[in-house]
XYZ file of C-alpha atoms in Angstrom:
209
model
C 16.157 -14.351 11.042
C 19.198 -12.157 10.422
C 20.969 -13.688 13.393
C 20.282 -17.175 12.021
C 21.812 -16.322 8.653
C 24.910 -14.824 10.268
C 25.378 -17.770 12.623
C 25.192 -20.137 9.654
C 27.959 -18.182 7.953
C 30.104 -18.099 11.112
C 29.624 -21.838 11.617
C 31.345 -22.576 8.318
C 29.002 -21.342 5.652
C 31.291 -18.417 4.906
C 33.874 -20.773 3.422
C 31.308 -22.487 1.169
C 30.851 -20.456 -2.056
C 27.455 -22.099 -2.649
C 26.212 -20.870 0.719
C 27.938 -17.581 1.531
C 26.509 -15.423 -1.283
C 23.028 -16.930 -0.884
C 22.929 -16.228 2.851
C 24.456 -12.771 2.506
C 21.751 -11.880 -0.025
C 19.074 -13.219 2.346
C 20.603 -11.150 5.152
C 20.524 -8.020 3.006
C 16.838 -8.554 2.177
C 16.015 -9.010 5.864
C 17.936 -5.868 6.813
C 16.161 -3.858 4.104
C 12.823 -5.121 5.398
C 13.783 -4.120 8.940
C 14.724 -0.635 7.715
C 11.334 -0.351 6.008
C 9.534 -1.385 9.201
C 11.457 1.209 11.250
C 10.688 3.944 8.708
C 7.007 2.967 8.633
C 6.806 2.993 12.440
C 8.460 6.409 12.486
C 5.906 7.695 9.983
C 2.991 6.363 12.070
C 4.441 7.838 15.259
C 4.888 11.250 13.659
C 1.357 11.163 12.274
C -0.133 10.133 15.638
C 1.686 12.896 17.502
C 0.990 15.575 14.905
C 4.691 16.046 14.203
C 4.375 15.238 10.506
C 3.086 18.418 8.876
C 1.002 18.006 5.759
C 2.002 20.139 2.783
C -1.422 20.591 1.252
C -1.991 22.084 -2.165
C -4.308 21.732 -5.153
C -3.398 18.946 -7.590
C -4.872 16.590 -10.169
C -5.524 13.228 -8.494
C -6.049 11.590 -11.899
C -2.565 12.611 -13.061
C -0.974 11.409 -9.820
C -2.812 8.086 -10.123
C -1.735 7.740 -13.758
C 1.916 8.228 -12.764
C 1.564 5.564 -10.061
C -0.096 3.108 -12.454
C 2.753 3.542 -14.937
C 5.337 2.874 -12.206
C 3.536 -0.347 -11.180
C 2.809 -1.741 -14.644
C 5.686 -4.247 -14.583
C 4.624 -5.600 -11.186
C 1.030 -5.995 -12.384
C 2.063 -7.519 -15.710
C 3.903 -10.357 -13.950
C 0.526 -11.545 -12.609
C -1.386 -10.686 -15.743
C -3.313 -8.026 -13.836
C -4.688 -4.985 -15.650
C -4.903 -1.640 -13.852
C -7.709 0.422 -15.342
C -9.693 3.582 -14.663
C -13.458 3.332 -14.405
C -15.225 4.874 -17.357
C -15.674 8.579 -16.657
C -12.802 8.692 -14.154
C -10.005 9.150 -16.695
C -10.156 12.943 -16.604
C -8.733 15.844 -14.632
C -9.974 15.769 -11.026
C -8.636 18.443 -8.683
C -8.300 17.889 -4.929
C -6.692 19.724 -2.014
C -4.291 17.531 -0.043
C -0.632 16.626 0.454
C 0.321 15.118 -2.943
C 3.327 13.164 -1.624
C 1.318 11.517 1.163
C -1.635 10.760 -1.100
C 0.769 9.248 -3.607
C 1.938 6.993 -0.756
C -1.673 6.023 0.015
C -2.617 5.160 -3.569
C 0.627 3.293 -4.206
C 0.124 1.204 -1.086
C -3.468 0.334 -1.972
C -2.674 -0.615 -5.568
C 0.338 -2.715 -4.518
C -1.892 -4.564 -2.029
C -4.473 -5.142 -4.750
C -1.789 -6.570 -7.037
C -0.240 -8.750 -4.326
C -3.560 -10.305 -3.341
C -5.193 -10.145 -6.752
C -5.883 -13.203 -8.850
C -3.951 -14.132 -11.978
C -5.265 -12.255 -15.019
C -7.510 -10.163 -12.811
C -7.921 -6.408 -12.602
C -7.485 -3.384 -10.357
C -9.913 -0.561 -11.038
C -9.526 3.070 -9.954
C -12.540 5.353 -9.809
C -13.283 8.930 -8.725
C -16.691 10.094 -7.542
C -17.876 13.658 -6.984
C -19.286 13.900 -3.443
C -20.139 17.645 -3.461
C -17.451 18.971 -1.086
C -15.192 15.930 -1.484
C -13.884 13.541 -4.095
C -14.093 9.841 -3.272
C -11.236 7.705 -4.588
C -12.039 4.008 -4.916
C -9.627 1.157 -5.611
C -11.287 -2.159 -6.395
C -9.904 -5.602 -7.226
C -11.347 -9.026 -8.043
C -8.837 -10.914 -5.908
C -9.052 -13.400 -3.083
C -10.961 -11.034 -0.815
C -11.139 -10.921 2.971
C -13.686 -12.589 5.211
C -15.969 -10.341 7.250
C -14.487 -11.116 10.671
C -11.128 -9.630 9.678
C -12.415 -6.321 8.287
C -12.628 -4.371 11.593
C -8.921 -5.030 12.323
C -7.374 -4.507 8.897
C -6.043 -1.032 9.731
C -4.297 -2.196 12.920
C -0.509 -2.273 13.001
C 0.977 -5.649 12.057
C -2.441 -7.277 11.724
C -2.312 -10.047 9.114
C -5.245 -12.010 7.740
C -2.871 -14.759 6.592
C 0.614 -14.529 8.074
C 2.305 -16.817 5.577
C 0.708 -15.069 2.611
C 1.621 -11.629 3.941
C 5.240 -12.612 4.528
C 5.508 -13.914 0.979
C 4.242 -10.601 -0.373
C 7.090 -8.788 1.404
C 4.800 -6.483 3.369
C 5.585 -5.051 6.798
C 2.026 -5.221 8.149
C 2.072 -1.428 8.560
C 0.911 -0.239 5.147
C -2.812 0.002 5.840
C -2.191 1.542 9.266
C -0.153 4.297 7.593
C -2.845 4.762 4.940
C -5.514 5.230 7.625
C -3.376 7.718 9.579
C -2.625 9.775 6.464
C -6.285 9.998 5.481
C -7.353 10.866 9.038
C -4.611 13.525 9.196
C -6.429 15.119 6.243
C -9.627 14.952 8.357
C -11.145 12.576 5.820
C -12.522 9.031 5.956
C -11.554 5.619 4.597
C -13.549 2.394 4.471
C -13.210 -1.121 3.139
C -15.633 -3.657 1.704
C -14.621 -7.197 0.913
C -15.846 -10.756 0.475
C -13.805 -13.950 0.321
C -13.291 -15.068 -3.257
C -14.961 -11.968 -4.669
C -12.543 -9.094 -4.144
C -11.890 -5.977 -2.109
C -12.850 -2.331 -2.470
C -11.165 0.426 -0.476
C -12.464 3.982 -0.747
C -11.312 7.232 0.835
C -12.279 10.876 0.484
C -10.278 14.006 -0.177
C -11.370 17.615 -0.108
C -12.051 19.234 -3.460
C -9.615 21.936 -4.506
C -10.033 25.331 -2.828
């Protein structure tokens, strides 16, 4: 894609003010996306080979989630989507994990829920006490995913709908990274979804020490 934009400019587009800025901006977006893909692949590789060391500590998962929700409010508002906490989950909930990596996980899952959510829909965050662990659940009422795709959702570059995924700006690596981060914490993640109904992704984290 980048090569195509550059060739267009070299073939005369550079001299056309209506074309040159447009194609240079498209080139920049493509380069930024390539950089993101490379960084995501590096993260996965480091996680798989145990090179990426987790910096685990006790922290409030509710506060971290609240910060993430605030940072994504504008994105959600553009689609009329409300991000809410399930009743009873809007309180201090301490876990033991790497806060930066878990922030990455929750951000990725909420962004996915917004991207594939329906207009004027919702994204709901919930925390459940599971004795030794806390289960974090992110649910939406979006377009959902048919059953045959569910087993492959955490594979690298796997896309349920290629055109839809490209439009959302994703790299196809987000869920793979999420799975690796949770497994690096020796915890589990699962997904439930139905076409036209919505998607629920839940993962566990150890309670604070």
